[in-house]
Amino acid sequence: MQLFNQKSKNASLGSSDPKSNCCRGATIFELLVYILIFSLTSIFVIDAVIVMTKSFAETRSNHDLLDGGLNALERMSREIRLAKSIDGSNSTLDVSPGVLFLNTTDDAGNTKTVEFYLNNGVLTLKENGAVSGVLVGQNISVTNLVFRQITTVQGSAIKVELTVQDTRGSAHRTEDFYDTIILRGDYQ
Amino acid sequence: MTSYKLQVKNCPPNSRSQASGMGQEARLRRAGFELIEMLIAISIITASVAAIISVAQKSIQVSRQSLHQAQASFLLEEGAESVRTLRDTSWALVLTLIPGITYYPTWVSSWTFLPTPNTVGIFTRTITVQNVNRDISDDITASGGSLDIGTKLITVTVSWQEGGTAMSKSISFYISDIFS
């Protein structure tokens, strides 16, 4: 604006020579063009930064949700598939938060128990009664975990319903994962 | 920018040299050159930022797609296992599934297969059954041979919309009457 004032002053001083106004006015116009171009570029760049920030947040959120759901369900399906039987008395079936207590065997063939349960939204795995680890990342919370038992003539199966929530940011997006696994060790 | 150039052009050469001298003329020429430089710089910035935005949008698409693919994979596995639970209950139940008809696995205390469409979130899951024929050596054959009532070819398909594009994943497997 200082430049603008100076030029205006010059313009008024030089008004006695009307021919020179065309050249001095060009500087004001030039400034306006500069401001316009600068504003448009700034809007575009700021918009781009906002878009990129949002896309980074969503990509990270998608990654966390995918990672959480995939890890949890892969491990559960593997344990269920290898299990010999479901311990109905120690399991909480058909409601969330569910608990799944399985009787299974380890690599050496010794009997083992495996338990999946929620501890404050964190899906936790217990092996032989001792906490063995958590199955979802620290930015993921499990908001729904239901185990449903299917009893067939030959054995049984478990239907798992899992909802994971991204706890980072303000969106708190959720994603559902479903699977059904037959207990291969329970075939008669 | 064109107007600016026009103004400089319209300005009579004599008045320019009289009013401001040669220094001003040189400065104005220099300023005009700077404007072109600036335009080139802005074009480069705009093109780069536009490219980065398109990459960012593509990354969102791909990450959504990968999440949906994983969910669809579990639904496919569930579809396959649901048919096996039917087999584990009774082979006669598998025989009630008519070849050529599209069934939708539906949870009603256990897995049932209804011809009424149903969806799981954004996903639509279907199951179709095909008869299996075997040749004289008991090998499965695509044409000819005789019908094997103890084996069926099951195809599970999960389809969904991904940003206006139809996506689908499917698996096919044979299921046999191993318990009767």
PDB file of C-alpha atoms in Angstrom, chain A residues 7 17 19-20 22-27 29-30 33-34 37 41 44-45 47-48 51-52 54-55 58-59 62 65-66 69-70 73-74 77 81 148-155 157 159-160 173 175-182 184 187-188, chain B residues 1 3-4 7-8 10-12 15-16 19-20 24 27-28 31 34-35 38-39 42 45-47 49-50 52-53 56-57 59-60 63-64 66-68 70-71 74-75 77-78 81-82 84-90 107 109-111 120 179:
ATOM      1  CA  LYS A   7       2.525   6.338  -6.929  1.00  0.00           C
ATOM      2  CA  ASP A  17       1.442  16.745 -17.786  1.00  0.00           C
ATOM      3  CA  LYS A  19       0.586  12.506 -21.273  1.00  0.00           C
ATOM      4  CA  SER A  20       2.662  11.032 -18.453  1.00  0.00           C
ATOM      5  CA  CYS A  22      -0.683   6.683 -18.821  1.00  0.00           C
ATOM      6  CA  CYS A  23       2.741   5.432 -17.748  1.00  0.00           C
ATOM      7  CA  ARG A  24       2.362   6.082 -14.019  1.00  0.00           C
ATOM      8  CA  GLY A  25      -1.110   4.519 -13.933  1.00  0.00           C
ATOM      9  CA  ALA A  26       0.368   1.345 -15.244  1.00  0.00           C
ATOM     10  CA  THR A  27       2.103   0.769 -11.894  1.00  0.00           C
ATOM     11  CA  PHE A  29      -2.737  -1.509 -12.476  1.00  0.00           C
ATOM     12  CA  GLU A  30       0.319  -3.684 -12.253  1.00  0.00           C
ATOM     13  CA  VAL A  33      -2.831  -7.537 -11.225  1.00  0.00           C
ATOM     14  CA  TYR A  34      -0.134  -8.734  -8.852  1.00  0.00           C
ATOM     15  CA  ILE A  37      -2.715 -13.225  -9.154  1.00  0.00           C
ATOM     16  CA  THR A  41      -2.522 -18.502  -6.248  1.00  0.00           C
ATOM     17  CA  PHE A  44      -5.351 -22.449  -4.777  1.00  0.00           C
ATOM     18  CA  VAL A  45      -2.308 -23.387  -2.702  1.00  0.00           C
ATOM     19  CA  ASP A  47      -7.014 -25.300  -0.828  1.00  0.00           C
ATOM     20  CA  ALA A  48      -4.418 -27.802  -1.999  1.00  0.00           C
ATOM     21  CA  VAL A  51      -7.126 -31.289   0.486  1.00  0.00           C
ATOM     22  CA  MET A  52      -3.770 -32.962   1.119  1.00  0.00           C
ATOM     23  CA  LYS A  54      -7.637 -34.350   4.667  1.00  0.00           C
ATOM     24  CA  SER A  55      -6.474 -37.040   2.279  1.00  0.00           C
ATOM     25  CA  GLU A  58      -8.276 -40.394   5.629  1.00  0.00           C
ATOM     26  CA  THR A  59      -5.505 -42.560   4.206  1.00  0.00           C
ATOM     27  CA  ASN A  62      -8.198 -46.296   6.381  1.00  0.00           C
ATOM     28  CA  LEU A  65      -8.940 -49.557  10.300  1.00  0.00           C
ATOM     29  CA  LEU A  66      -7.754 -52.074   7.720  1.00  0.00           C
ATOM     30  CA  GLY A  69      -9.713 -55.451  11.273  1.00  0.00           C
ATOM     31  CA  LEU A  70      -7.370 -57.630   9.256  1.00  0.00           C
ATOM     32  CA  LEU A  73      -9.970 -61.326  12.198  1.00  0.00           C
ATOM     33  CA  GLU A  74      -7.036 -63.229  10.680  1.00  0.00           C
ATOM     34  CA  SER A  77     -10.140 -67.153  12.218  1.00  0.00           C
ATOM     35  CA  ARG A  81     -10.214 -73.025  12.601  1.00  0.00           C
ATOM     36  CA  ARG A 148     -22.400 -66.502  17.401  1.00  0.00           C
ATOM     37  CA  GLN A 149     -22.216 -70.254  17.567  1.00  0.00           C
ATOM     38  CA  ILE A 150     -23.555 -72.431  14.759  1.00  0.00           C
ATOM     39  CA  THR A 151     -24.049 -76.045  15.714  1.00  0.00           C
ATOM     40  CA  THR A 152     -24.194 -78.532  12.895  1.00  0.00           C
ATOM     41  CA  VAL A 153     -24.583 -82.319  12.905  1.00  0.00           C
ATOM     42  CA  GLN A 154     -20.884 -82.755  12.251  1.00  0.00           C
ATOM     43  CA  GLY A 155     -19.448 -80.013  14.450  1.00  0.00           C
ATOM     44  CA  ALA A 157     -18.796 -72.937  13.571  1.00  0.00           C
ATOM     45  CA  LYS A 159     -19.753 -66.275  13.203  1.00  0.00           C
ATOM     46  CA  VAL A 160     -17.710 -63.235  14.183  1.00  0.00           C
ATOM     47  CA  ARG A 173     -14.849 -43.569  11.534  1.00  0.00           C
ATOM     48  CA  GLU A 175     -15.742 -50.171   9.741  1.00  0.00           C
ATOM     49  CA  ASP A 176     -17.436 -53.569  10.038  1.00  0.00           C
ATOM     50  CA  PHE A 177     -15.817 -56.909   9.405  1.00  0.00           C
ATOM     51  CA  TYR A 178     -17.665 -60.226   9.288  1.00  0.00           C
ATOM     52  CA  ASP A 179     -16.475 -63.788   9.062  1.00  0.00           C
ATOM     53  CA  THR A 180     -17.680 -67.305   9.745  1.00  0.00           C
ATOM     54  CA  ILE A 181     -15.247 -70.081  10.510  1.00  0.00           C
ATOM     55  CA  ILE A 182     -15.848 -73.787  10.988  1.00  0.00           C
ATOM     56  CA  ARG A 184     -11.908 -77.978  11.852  1.00  0.00           C
ATOM     57  CA  TYR A 187     -15.501 -82.486  13.190  1.00  0.00           C
ATOM     58  CA  GLN A 188     -16.805 -85.791  14.527  1.00  0.00           C
TER      59      GLN A 188
ATOM     60  CA  MET B   1      -1.566  -8.706 -18.369  1.00  0.00           C
ATOM     61  CA  SER B   3      -4.013  -4.526 -20.746  1.00  0.00           C
ATOM     62  CA  TYR B   4      -0.753  -3.738 -19.029  1.00  0.00           C
ATOM     63  CA  GLN B   7      -0.909   0.615 -21.758  1.00  0.00           C
ATOM     64  CA  VAL B   8       2.836   0.613 -22.190  1.00  0.00           C
ATOM     65  CA  ASN B  10      -0.181   3.192 -26.041  1.00  0.00           C
ATOM     66  CA  CYS B  11       2.091   5.434 -24.106  1.00  0.00           C
ATOM     67  CA  PRO B  12       3.843   7.685 -26.674  1.00  0.00           C
ATOM     68  CA  SER B  15       6.176  11.417 -23.332  1.00  0.00           C
ATOM     69  CA  ARG B  16       7.817   8.464 -21.624  1.00  0.00           C
ATOM     70  CA  ALA B  19       8.351  12.625 -18.181  1.00  0.00           C
ATOM     71  CA  SER B  20      10.501   9.965 -16.629  1.00  0.00           C
ATOM     72  CA  GLN B  24      11.781   4.674 -16.092  1.00  0.00           C
ATOM     73  CA  ARG B  27      12.340  -0.131 -15.327  1.00  0.00           C
ATOM     74  CA  LEU B  28       8.981  -0.635 -17.028  1.00  0.00           C
ATOM     75  CA  ALA B  31       8.736  -4.905 -14.794  1.00  0.00           C
ATOM     76  CA  GLU B  34       9.197  -9.810 -14.264  1.00  0.00           C
ATOM     77  CA  LEU B  35       5.478 -10.265 -14.958  1.00  0.00           C
ATOM     78  CA  MET B  38       5.982 -14.513 -12.485  1.00  0.00           C
ATOM     79  CA  LEU B  39       3.408 -16.002 -14.852  1.00  0.00           C
ATOM     80  CA  ILE B  42       2.731 -19.418 -11.209  1.00  0.00           C
ATOM     81  CA  ILE B  45       3.376 -23.912  -9.129  1.00  0.00           C
ATOM     82  CA  THR B  46      -0.211 -24.481 -10.345  1.00  0.00           C
ATOM     83  CA  ALA B  47       0.740 -27.512 -12.408  1.00  0.00           C
ATOM     84  CA  VAL B  49       0.032 -28.401  -6.945  1.00  0.00           C
ATOM     85  CA  ALA B  50      -2.620 -29.817  -9.298  1.00  0.00           C
ATOM     86  CA  ILE B  52      -0.047 -33.299  -5.981  1.00  0.00           C
ATOM     87  CA  ILE B  53      -3.816 -32.906  -5.428  1.00  0.00           C
ATOM     88  CA  ALA B  56      -3.682 -37.210  -2.927  1.00  0.00           C
ATOM     89  CA  GLN B  57      -7.144 -37.981  -4.298  1.00  0.00           C
ATOM     90  CA  SER B  59      -4.315 -42.235  -2.666  1.00  0.00           C
ATOM     91  CA  ILE B  60      -7.696 -41.856  -0.909  1.00  0.00           C
ATOM     92  CA  SER B  63      -6.803 -46.812   0.400  1.00  0.00           C
ATOM     93  CA  ARG B  64     -10.632 -47.045   0.409  1.00  0.00           C
ATOM     94  CA  SER B  66      -7.927 -51.716  -0.268  1.00  0.00           C
ATOM     95  CA  LEU B  67     -10.125 -51.529   2.865  1.00  0.00           C
ATOM     96  CA  HIS B  68     -13.171 -52.663   0.892  1.00  0.00           C
ATOM     97  CA  ALA B  70     -10.199 -56.794   2.654  1.00  0.00           C
ATOM     98  CA  GLN B  71     -13.793 -56.625   3.927  1.00  0.00           C
ATOM     99  CA  PHE B  74     -13.741 -61.939   4.649  1.00  0.00           C
ATOM    100  CA  LEU B  75     -17.292 -61.896   3.282  1.00  0.00           C
ATOM    101  CA  GLU B  77     -14.673 -66.623   3.151  1.00  0.00           C
ATOM    102  CA  GLU B  78     -17.852 -66.364   5.215  1.00  0.00           C
ATOM    103  CA  GLU B  81     -17.983 -71.405   5.124  1.00  0.00           C
ATOM    104  CA  SER B  82     -21.745 -70.824   5.266  1.00  0.00           C
ATOM    105  CA  ARG B  84     -20.020 -75.813   4.359  1.00  0.00           C
ATOM    106  CA  THR B  85     -22.164 -75.400   7.516  1.00  0.00           C
ATOM    107  CA  LEU B  86     -25.102 -76.430   5.358  1.00  0.00           C
ATOM    108  CA  ARG B  87     -23.174 -79.489   4.153  1.00  0.00           C
ATOM    109  CA  ASP B  88     -22.136 -80.272   7.750  1.00  0.00           C
ATOM    110  CA  THR B  89     -25.807 -80.302   8.762  1.00  0.00           C
ATOM    111  CA  SER B  90     -27.145 -82.362   5.878  1.00  0.00           C
ATOM    112  CA  TRP B 107     -28.368 -64.941   8.904  1.00  0.00           C
ATOM    113  CA  SER B 109     -30.002 -67.905  13.792  1.00  0.00           C
ATOM    114  CA  SER B 110     -27.972 -69.946  11.312  1.00  0.00           C
ATOM    115  CA  TRP B 111     -27.026 -69.492   7.660  1.00  0.00           C
ATOM    116  CA  VAL B 120     -24.065 -56.396   4.142  1.00  0.00           C
ATOM    117  CA  PHE B 179     -20.338 -87.168   5.689  1.00  0.00           C
TER     118      PHE B 179
END
